[in-house]
PDB file of C-alpha atoms in Angstrom:
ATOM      1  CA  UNK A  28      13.866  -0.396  11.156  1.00  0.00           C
ATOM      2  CA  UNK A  29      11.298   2.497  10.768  1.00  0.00           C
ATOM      3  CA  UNK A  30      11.012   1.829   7.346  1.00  0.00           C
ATOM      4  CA  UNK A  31       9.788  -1.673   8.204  1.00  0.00           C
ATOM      5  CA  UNK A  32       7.633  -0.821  10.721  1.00  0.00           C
ATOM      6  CA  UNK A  33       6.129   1.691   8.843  1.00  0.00           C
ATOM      7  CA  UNK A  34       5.696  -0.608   5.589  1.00  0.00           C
ATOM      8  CA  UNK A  35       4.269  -3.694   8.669  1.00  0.00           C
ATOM      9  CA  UNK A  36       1.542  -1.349   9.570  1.00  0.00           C
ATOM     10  CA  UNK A  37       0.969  -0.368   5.917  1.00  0.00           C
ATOM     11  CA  UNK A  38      -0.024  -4.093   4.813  1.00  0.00           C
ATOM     12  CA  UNK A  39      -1.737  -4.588   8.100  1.00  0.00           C
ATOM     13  CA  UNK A  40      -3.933  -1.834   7.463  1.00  0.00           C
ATOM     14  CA  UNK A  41      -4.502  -2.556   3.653  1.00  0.00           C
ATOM     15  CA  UNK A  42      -5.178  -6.677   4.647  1.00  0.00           C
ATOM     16  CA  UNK A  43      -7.730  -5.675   7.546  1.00  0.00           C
ATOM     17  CA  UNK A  44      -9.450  -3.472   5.362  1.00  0.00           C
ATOM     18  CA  UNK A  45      -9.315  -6.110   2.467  1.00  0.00           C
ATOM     19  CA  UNK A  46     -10.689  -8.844   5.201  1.00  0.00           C
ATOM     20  CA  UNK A  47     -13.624  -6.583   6.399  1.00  0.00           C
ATOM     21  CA  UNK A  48     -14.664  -5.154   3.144  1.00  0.00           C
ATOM     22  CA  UNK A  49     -12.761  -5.916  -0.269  1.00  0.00           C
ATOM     23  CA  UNK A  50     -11.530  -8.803  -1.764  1.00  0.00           C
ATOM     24  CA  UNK A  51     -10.869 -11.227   1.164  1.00  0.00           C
ATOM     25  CA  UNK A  52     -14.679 -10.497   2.116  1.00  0.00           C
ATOM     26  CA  UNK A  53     -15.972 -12.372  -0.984  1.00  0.00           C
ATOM     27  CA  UNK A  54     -16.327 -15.982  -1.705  1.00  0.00           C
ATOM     28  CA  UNK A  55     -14.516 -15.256  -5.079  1.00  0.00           C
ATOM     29  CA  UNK A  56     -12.206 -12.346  -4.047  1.00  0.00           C
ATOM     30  CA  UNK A  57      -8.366 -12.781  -5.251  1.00  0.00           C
ATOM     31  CA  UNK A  58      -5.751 -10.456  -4.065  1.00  0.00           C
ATOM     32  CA  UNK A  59      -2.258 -10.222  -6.167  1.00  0.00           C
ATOM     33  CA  UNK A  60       0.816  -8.123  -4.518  1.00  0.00           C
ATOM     34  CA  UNK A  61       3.985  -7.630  -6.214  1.00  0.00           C
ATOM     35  CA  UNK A  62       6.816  -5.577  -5.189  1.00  0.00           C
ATOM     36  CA  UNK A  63      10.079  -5.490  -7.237  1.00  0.00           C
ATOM     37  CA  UNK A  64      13.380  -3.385  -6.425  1.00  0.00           C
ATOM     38  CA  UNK A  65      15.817  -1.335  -8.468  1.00  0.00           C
ATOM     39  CA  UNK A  66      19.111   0.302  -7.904  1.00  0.00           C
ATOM     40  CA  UNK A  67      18.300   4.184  -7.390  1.00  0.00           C
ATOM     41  CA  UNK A  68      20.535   7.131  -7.493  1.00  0.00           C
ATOM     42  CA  UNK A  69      23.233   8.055  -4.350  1.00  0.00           C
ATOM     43  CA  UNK A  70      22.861   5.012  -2.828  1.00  0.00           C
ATOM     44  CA  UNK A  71      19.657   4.356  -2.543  1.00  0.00           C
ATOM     45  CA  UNK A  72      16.877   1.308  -3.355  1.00  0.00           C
ATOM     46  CA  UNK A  73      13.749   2.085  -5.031  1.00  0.00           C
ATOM     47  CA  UNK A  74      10.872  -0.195  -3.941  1.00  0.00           C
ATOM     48  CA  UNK A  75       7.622  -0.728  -5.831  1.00  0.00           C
ATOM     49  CA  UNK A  76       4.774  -2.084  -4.326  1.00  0.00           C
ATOM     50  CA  UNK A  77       1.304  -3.013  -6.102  1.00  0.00           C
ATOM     51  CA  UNK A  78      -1.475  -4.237  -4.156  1.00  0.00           C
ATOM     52  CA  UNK A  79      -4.555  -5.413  -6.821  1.00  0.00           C
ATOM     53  CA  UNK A  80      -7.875  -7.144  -5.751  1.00  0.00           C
ATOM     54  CA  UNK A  81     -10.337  -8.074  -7.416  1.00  0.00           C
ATOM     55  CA  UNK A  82     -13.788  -9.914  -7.109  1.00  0.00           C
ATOM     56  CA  UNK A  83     -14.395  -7.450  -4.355  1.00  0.00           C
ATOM     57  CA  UNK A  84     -17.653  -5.585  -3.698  1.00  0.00           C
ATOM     58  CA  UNK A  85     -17.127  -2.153  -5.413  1.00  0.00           C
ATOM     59  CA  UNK A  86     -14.547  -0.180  -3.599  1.00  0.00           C
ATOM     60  CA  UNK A  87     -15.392   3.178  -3.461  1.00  0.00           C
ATOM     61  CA  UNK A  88     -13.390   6.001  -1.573  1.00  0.00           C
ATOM     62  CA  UNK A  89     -13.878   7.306   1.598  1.00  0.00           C
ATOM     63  CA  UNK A  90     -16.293  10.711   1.647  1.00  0.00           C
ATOM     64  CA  UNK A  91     -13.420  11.607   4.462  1.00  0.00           C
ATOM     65  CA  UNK A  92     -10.007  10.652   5.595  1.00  0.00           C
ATOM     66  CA  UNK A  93     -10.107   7.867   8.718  1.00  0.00           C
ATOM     67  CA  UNK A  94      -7.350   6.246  10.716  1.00  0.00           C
ATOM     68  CA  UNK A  95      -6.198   3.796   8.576  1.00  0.00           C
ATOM     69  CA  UNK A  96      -6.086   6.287   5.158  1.00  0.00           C
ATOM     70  CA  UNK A  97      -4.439   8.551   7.212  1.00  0.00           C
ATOM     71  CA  UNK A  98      -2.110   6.071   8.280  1.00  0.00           C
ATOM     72  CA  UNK A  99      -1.579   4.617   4.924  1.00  0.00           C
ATOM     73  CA  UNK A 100      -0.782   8.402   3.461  1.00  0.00           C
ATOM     74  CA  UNK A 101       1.577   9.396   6.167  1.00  0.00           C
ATOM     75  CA  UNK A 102       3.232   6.470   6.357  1.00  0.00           C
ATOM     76  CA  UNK A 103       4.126   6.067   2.498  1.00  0.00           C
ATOM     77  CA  UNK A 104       4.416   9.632   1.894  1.00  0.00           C
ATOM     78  CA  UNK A 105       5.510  11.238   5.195  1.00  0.00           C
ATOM     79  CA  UNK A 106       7.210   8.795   6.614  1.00  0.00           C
ATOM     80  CA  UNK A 107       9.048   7.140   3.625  1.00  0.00           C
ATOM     81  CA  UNK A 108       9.027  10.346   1.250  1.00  0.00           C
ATOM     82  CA  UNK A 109       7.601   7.589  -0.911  1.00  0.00           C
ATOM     83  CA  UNK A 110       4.728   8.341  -3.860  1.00  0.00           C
ATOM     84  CA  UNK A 111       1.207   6.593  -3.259  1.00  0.00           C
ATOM     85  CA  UNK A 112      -1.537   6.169  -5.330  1.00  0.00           C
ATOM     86  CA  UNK A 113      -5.003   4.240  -3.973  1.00  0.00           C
ATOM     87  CA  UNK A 114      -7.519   3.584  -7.051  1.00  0.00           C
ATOM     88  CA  UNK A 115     -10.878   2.715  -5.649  1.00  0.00           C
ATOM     89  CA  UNK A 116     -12.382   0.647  -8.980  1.00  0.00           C
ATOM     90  CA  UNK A 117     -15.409  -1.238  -9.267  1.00  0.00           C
ATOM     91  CA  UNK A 118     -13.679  -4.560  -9.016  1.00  0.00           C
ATOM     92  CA  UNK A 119     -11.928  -3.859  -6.070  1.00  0.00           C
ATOM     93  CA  UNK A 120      -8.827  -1.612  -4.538  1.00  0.00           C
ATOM     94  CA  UNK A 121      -5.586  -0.876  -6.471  1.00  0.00           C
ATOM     95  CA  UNK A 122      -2.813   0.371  -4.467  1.00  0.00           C
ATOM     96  CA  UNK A 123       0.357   1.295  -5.906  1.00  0.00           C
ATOM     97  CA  UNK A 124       3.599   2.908  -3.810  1.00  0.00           C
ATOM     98  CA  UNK A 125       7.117   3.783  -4.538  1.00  0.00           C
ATOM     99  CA  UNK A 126       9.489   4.263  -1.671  1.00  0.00           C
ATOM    100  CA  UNK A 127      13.530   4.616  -1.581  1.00  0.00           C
ATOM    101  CA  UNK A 128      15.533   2.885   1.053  1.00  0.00           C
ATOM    102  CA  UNK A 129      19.122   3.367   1.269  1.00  0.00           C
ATOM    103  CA  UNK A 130      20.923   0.438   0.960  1.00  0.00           C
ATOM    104  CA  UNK A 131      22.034  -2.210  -1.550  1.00  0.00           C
ATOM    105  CA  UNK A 132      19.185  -3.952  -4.010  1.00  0.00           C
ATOM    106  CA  UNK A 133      17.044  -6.376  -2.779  1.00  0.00           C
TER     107      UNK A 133
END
């Protein structure tokens, strides 16, 4: 259950964001998530998430960390002990995590 909360405030933060500023903020912004899951070692599931827009203003990074970074960070690789990479392009934000849940595959 904390992973899903954790993973619920994740997307919340990332669509918000997405609303106010990236893709969902332009008339021609497009936003493309796929996940996929794979048996990991002792028992656990490894998750991949990638969250792509484009037709977004240019996304640049922030000049400091705010709330929702920090949340993002901490949640994906505090939290979850997950990897997390954010890629601020031109086009738009690419987002890309890898967390393990233990568990069967999904």
């Amino acid at each position: 259950s904390r992973a899903v909360l954790s993973l619920g405030m994740v997307f919340h933060e990332l669509a918000v964001n997405a609303a106010k500023y990236g893709s969902l903020s332009a008339p021609d912004g497009r936003l493309e998530i796929t996940w996929s899951s794979a048996p990991a070692n002792n028992g656990f599931t490894q998750l991949s998430f990638d969250w792509c827009e484009t037709g977004a203003p240019p996304a640049t990074a922030p000049l400091q960390k705010v709330f929702g970074s920090r949340l993002i960070e901490r949640s994906i690789a505090g939290e979850l002990n997950g990897q997390l990479s954010m890629d601020y392009r031109p086009t738009g934000l690419v987002c890309q995590f890898v967390i393990k849940l233990r568990g069967q595959s999904l």
